[in-house]
Coordinates of C-alpha atoms in Angstrom, one line a residue:
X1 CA 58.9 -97.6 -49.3
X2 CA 56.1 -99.2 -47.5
X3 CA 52.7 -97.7 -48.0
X4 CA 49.5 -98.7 -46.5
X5 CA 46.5 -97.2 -48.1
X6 CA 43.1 -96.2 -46.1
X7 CA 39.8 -96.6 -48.5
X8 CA 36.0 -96.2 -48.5
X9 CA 34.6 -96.4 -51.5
X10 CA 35.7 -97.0 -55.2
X11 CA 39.9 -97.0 -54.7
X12 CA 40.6 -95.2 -58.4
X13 CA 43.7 -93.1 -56.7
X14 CA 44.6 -96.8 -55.1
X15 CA 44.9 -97.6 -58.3
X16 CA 46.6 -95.0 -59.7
X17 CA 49.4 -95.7 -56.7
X18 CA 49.6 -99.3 -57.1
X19 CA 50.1 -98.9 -61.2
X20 CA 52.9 -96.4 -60.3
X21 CA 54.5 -98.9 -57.6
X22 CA 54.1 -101.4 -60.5
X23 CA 55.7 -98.9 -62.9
X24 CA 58.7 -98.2 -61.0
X25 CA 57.6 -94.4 -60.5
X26 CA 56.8 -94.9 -56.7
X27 CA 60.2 -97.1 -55.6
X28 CA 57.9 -98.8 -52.9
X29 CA 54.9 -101.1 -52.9
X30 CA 51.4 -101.2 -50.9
X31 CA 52.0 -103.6 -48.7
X32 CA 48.7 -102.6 -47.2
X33 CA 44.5 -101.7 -47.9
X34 CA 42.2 -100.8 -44.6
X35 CA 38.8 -99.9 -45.4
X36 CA 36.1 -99.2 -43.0
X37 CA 33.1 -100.5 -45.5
X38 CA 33.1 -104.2 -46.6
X39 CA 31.6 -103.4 -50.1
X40 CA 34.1 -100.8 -50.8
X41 CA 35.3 -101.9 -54.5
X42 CA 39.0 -100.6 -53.6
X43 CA 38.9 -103.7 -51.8
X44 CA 39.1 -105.8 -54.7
X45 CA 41.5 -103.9 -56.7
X46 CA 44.1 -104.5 -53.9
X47 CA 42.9 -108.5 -53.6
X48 CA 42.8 -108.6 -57.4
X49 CA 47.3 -107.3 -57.2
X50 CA 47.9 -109.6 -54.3
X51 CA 47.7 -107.3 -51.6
X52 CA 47.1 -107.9 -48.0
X53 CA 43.1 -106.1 -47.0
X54 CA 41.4 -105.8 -44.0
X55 CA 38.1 -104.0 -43.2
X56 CA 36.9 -102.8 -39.8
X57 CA 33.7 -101.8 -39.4
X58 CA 33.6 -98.3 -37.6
X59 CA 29.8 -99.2 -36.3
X60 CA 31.0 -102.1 -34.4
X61 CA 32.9 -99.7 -32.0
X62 CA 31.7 -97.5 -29.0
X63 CA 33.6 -94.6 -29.7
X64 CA 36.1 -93.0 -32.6
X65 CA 38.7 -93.1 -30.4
X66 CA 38.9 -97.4 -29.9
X67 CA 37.6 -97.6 -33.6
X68 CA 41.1 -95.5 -34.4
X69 CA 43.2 -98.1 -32.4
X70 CA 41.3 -101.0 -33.7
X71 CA 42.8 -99.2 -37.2
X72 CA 46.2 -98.1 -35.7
X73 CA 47.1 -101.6 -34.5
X74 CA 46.6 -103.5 -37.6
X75 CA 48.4 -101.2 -39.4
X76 CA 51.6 -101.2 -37.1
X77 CA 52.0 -104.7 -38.1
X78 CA 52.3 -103.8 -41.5
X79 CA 55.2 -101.5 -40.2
X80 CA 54.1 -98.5 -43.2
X81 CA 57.0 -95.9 -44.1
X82 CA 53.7 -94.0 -45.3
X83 CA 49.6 -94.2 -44.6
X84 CA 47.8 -92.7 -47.6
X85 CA 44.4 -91.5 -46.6
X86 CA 42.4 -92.2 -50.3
X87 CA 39.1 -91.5 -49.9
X88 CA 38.6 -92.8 -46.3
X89 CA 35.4 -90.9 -45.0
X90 CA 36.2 -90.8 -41.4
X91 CA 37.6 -88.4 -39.3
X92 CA 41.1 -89.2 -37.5
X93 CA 41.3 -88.9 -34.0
X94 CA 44.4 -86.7 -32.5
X95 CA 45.5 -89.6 -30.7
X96 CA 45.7 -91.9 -34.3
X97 CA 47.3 -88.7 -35.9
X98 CA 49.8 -88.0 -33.9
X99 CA 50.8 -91.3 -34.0
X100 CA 51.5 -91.5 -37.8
X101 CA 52.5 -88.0 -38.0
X102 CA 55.0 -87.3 -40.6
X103 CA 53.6 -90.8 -42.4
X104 CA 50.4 -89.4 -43.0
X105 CA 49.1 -87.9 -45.8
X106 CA 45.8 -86.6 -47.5
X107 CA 44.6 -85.8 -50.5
X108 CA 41.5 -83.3 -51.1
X109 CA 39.1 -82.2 -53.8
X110 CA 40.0 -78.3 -53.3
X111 CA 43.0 -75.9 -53.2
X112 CA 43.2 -76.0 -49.5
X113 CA 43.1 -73.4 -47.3
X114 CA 39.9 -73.2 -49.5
X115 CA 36.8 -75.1 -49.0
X116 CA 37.6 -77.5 -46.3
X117 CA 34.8 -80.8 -45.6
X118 CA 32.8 -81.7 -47.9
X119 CA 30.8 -80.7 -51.4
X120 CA 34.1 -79.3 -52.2
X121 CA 33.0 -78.5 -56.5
X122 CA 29.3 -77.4 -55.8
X123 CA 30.7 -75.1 -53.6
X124 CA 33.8 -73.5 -56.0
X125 CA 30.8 -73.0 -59.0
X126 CA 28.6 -71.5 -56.5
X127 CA 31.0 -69.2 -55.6
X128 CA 32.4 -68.9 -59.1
X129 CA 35.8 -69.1 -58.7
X130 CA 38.1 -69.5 -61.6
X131 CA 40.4 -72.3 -60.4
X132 CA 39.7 -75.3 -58.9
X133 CA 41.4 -78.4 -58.0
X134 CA 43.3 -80.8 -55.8
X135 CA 45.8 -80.7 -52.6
X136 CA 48.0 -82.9 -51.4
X137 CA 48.7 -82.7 -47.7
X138 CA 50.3 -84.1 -44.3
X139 CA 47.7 -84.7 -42.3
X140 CA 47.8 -82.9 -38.3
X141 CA 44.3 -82.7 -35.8
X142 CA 42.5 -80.1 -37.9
X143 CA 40.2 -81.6 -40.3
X144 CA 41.9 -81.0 -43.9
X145 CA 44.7 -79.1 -42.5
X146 CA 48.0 -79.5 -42.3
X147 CA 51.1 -78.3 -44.6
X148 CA 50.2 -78.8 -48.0
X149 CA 53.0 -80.5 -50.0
X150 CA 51.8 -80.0 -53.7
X151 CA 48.3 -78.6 -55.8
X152 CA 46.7 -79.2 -59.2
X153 CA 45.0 -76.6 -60.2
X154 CA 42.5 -76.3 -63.4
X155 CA 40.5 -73.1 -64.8
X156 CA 36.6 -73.8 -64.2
X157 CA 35.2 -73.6 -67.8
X158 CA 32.4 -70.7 -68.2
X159 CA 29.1 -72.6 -67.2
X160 CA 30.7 -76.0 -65.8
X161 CA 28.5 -78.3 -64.9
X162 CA 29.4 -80.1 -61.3
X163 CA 29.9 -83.7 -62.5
X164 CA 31.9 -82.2 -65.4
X165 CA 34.3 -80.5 -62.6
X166 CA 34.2 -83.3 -60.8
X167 CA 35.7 -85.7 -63.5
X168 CA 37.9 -83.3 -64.5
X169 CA 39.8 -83.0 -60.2
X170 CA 39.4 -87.0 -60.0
X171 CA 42.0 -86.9 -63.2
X172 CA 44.2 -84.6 -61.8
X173 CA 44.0 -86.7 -58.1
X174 CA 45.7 -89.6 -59.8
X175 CA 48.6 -87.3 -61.4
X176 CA 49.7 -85.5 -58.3
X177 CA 49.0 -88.5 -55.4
X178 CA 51.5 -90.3 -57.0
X179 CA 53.6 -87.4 -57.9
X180 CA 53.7 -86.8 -54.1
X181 CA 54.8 -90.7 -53.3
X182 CA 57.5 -90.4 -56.2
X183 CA 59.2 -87.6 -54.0
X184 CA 58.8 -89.7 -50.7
X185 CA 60.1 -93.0 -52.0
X186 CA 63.5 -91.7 -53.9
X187 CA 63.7 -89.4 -50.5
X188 CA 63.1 -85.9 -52.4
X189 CA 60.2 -85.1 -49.6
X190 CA 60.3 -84.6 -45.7
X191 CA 58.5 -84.0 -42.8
X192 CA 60.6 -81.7 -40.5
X193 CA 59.1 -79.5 -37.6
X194 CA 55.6 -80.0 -39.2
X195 CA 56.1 -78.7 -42.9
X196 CA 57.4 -80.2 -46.1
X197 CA 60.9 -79.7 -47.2
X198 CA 61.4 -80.8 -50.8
X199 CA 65.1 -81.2 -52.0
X200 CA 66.0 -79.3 -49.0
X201 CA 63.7 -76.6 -49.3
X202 CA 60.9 -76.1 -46.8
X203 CA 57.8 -75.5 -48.7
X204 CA 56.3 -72.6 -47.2
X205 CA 53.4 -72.4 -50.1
X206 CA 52.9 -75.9 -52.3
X207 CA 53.9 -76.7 -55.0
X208 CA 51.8 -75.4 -57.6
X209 CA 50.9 -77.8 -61.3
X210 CA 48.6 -76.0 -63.6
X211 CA 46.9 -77.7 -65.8
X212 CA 43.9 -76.6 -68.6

């Protein structure tokens, strides 16, 4: 399986795919890193393993819509079987999405529907909910929608600090991204009619992995 991999910033669940590529647990490789920021650090990581980067600068373009082909043409010639969004700040445009639907997926710091955008933890211990955690999704026009394949999910400790919460999601990010890409590359995971099927099931609610 060919995966390209989006990035803005650090690229810690880059690396988490690329050690389970290197592993054998993903049966694929990144044959591909985009990142919209030159200084991103993921960047290096992927340069550092031999893998192919590019970086386009989303201020150097008019309009979302021709930076989002700038992107969508550089990554068709890296033909992906998947494009894992990892931390890539920007918002798709329908045109880009629907071009990789089905390829695309997401992964975000909440248990979707719940807490969509941004400030995802401050917002859960404001709140106070109980659990917490991560989603792994396809990606469709709606920002942080479409069909969730799979969730983490933790119990907020009584009194939780944010960065504490925080660290504690970013861990759980790095167990179930490449959970998700596992499934995909031994062919365990679809994308039929806009949901998941897993093992021939469609996944009507994700699937659930608790953790403490």
């Amino acid at each position: 399986m060919k995966i390209v991999v989006l990035i803005s910033g650090s690229g810690s669940n880059l690396q988490a795919i690329m050690d389970a590529c290197q592993s054998g647990y993903i049966a694929g490789q990144v044959v591909g890193v985009l990142s919209n920021k030159a200084d991103a650090y993921g960047l290096v990581r992927a340069q550092q393993a031999g893998i192919t980067t590019a970086v386009i600068n989303h201020k150097q373009f008019a309009t979302r819509q021709d930076f989002d082909l700038a992107m969508q043409k550089i990554i068709d010639v890296w033909q992906p079987d998947v494009v894992v969004l990892a931390g890539f700040m920007r918002i798709l445009t329908p045109a880009f999405v629907q071009h990789f639907e089905g390829k695309l997926i997401n992964i975000h710091p909440s248990l979707l529907p719940l807490y969509k955008g941004l400030h995802t933890h401050q917002r859960v211990l404001a709140t106070g909910d109980k659990l917490h955690g991560c989603s792994v999704h396809f990606v469709n026009a709606e920002l942080d929608g479409g069909a969730v394949i799979a969730q983490a999910v933790l119990t907020v400790a009584a009194n939780e600090a944010e960065q504490s919460l925080i660290q504690r999601v970013h861990k759980l990010e790095h167990i179930i991204y490449p959970l998700v890409l596992n499934w995909l590359s031994y062919g365990r995971l679809s994308y039929q009619q806009g949901l998941p099927v897993l093992d021939g099931q469609t996944l009507s609610t994700p699937m659930k992995l608790l953790f403490d």
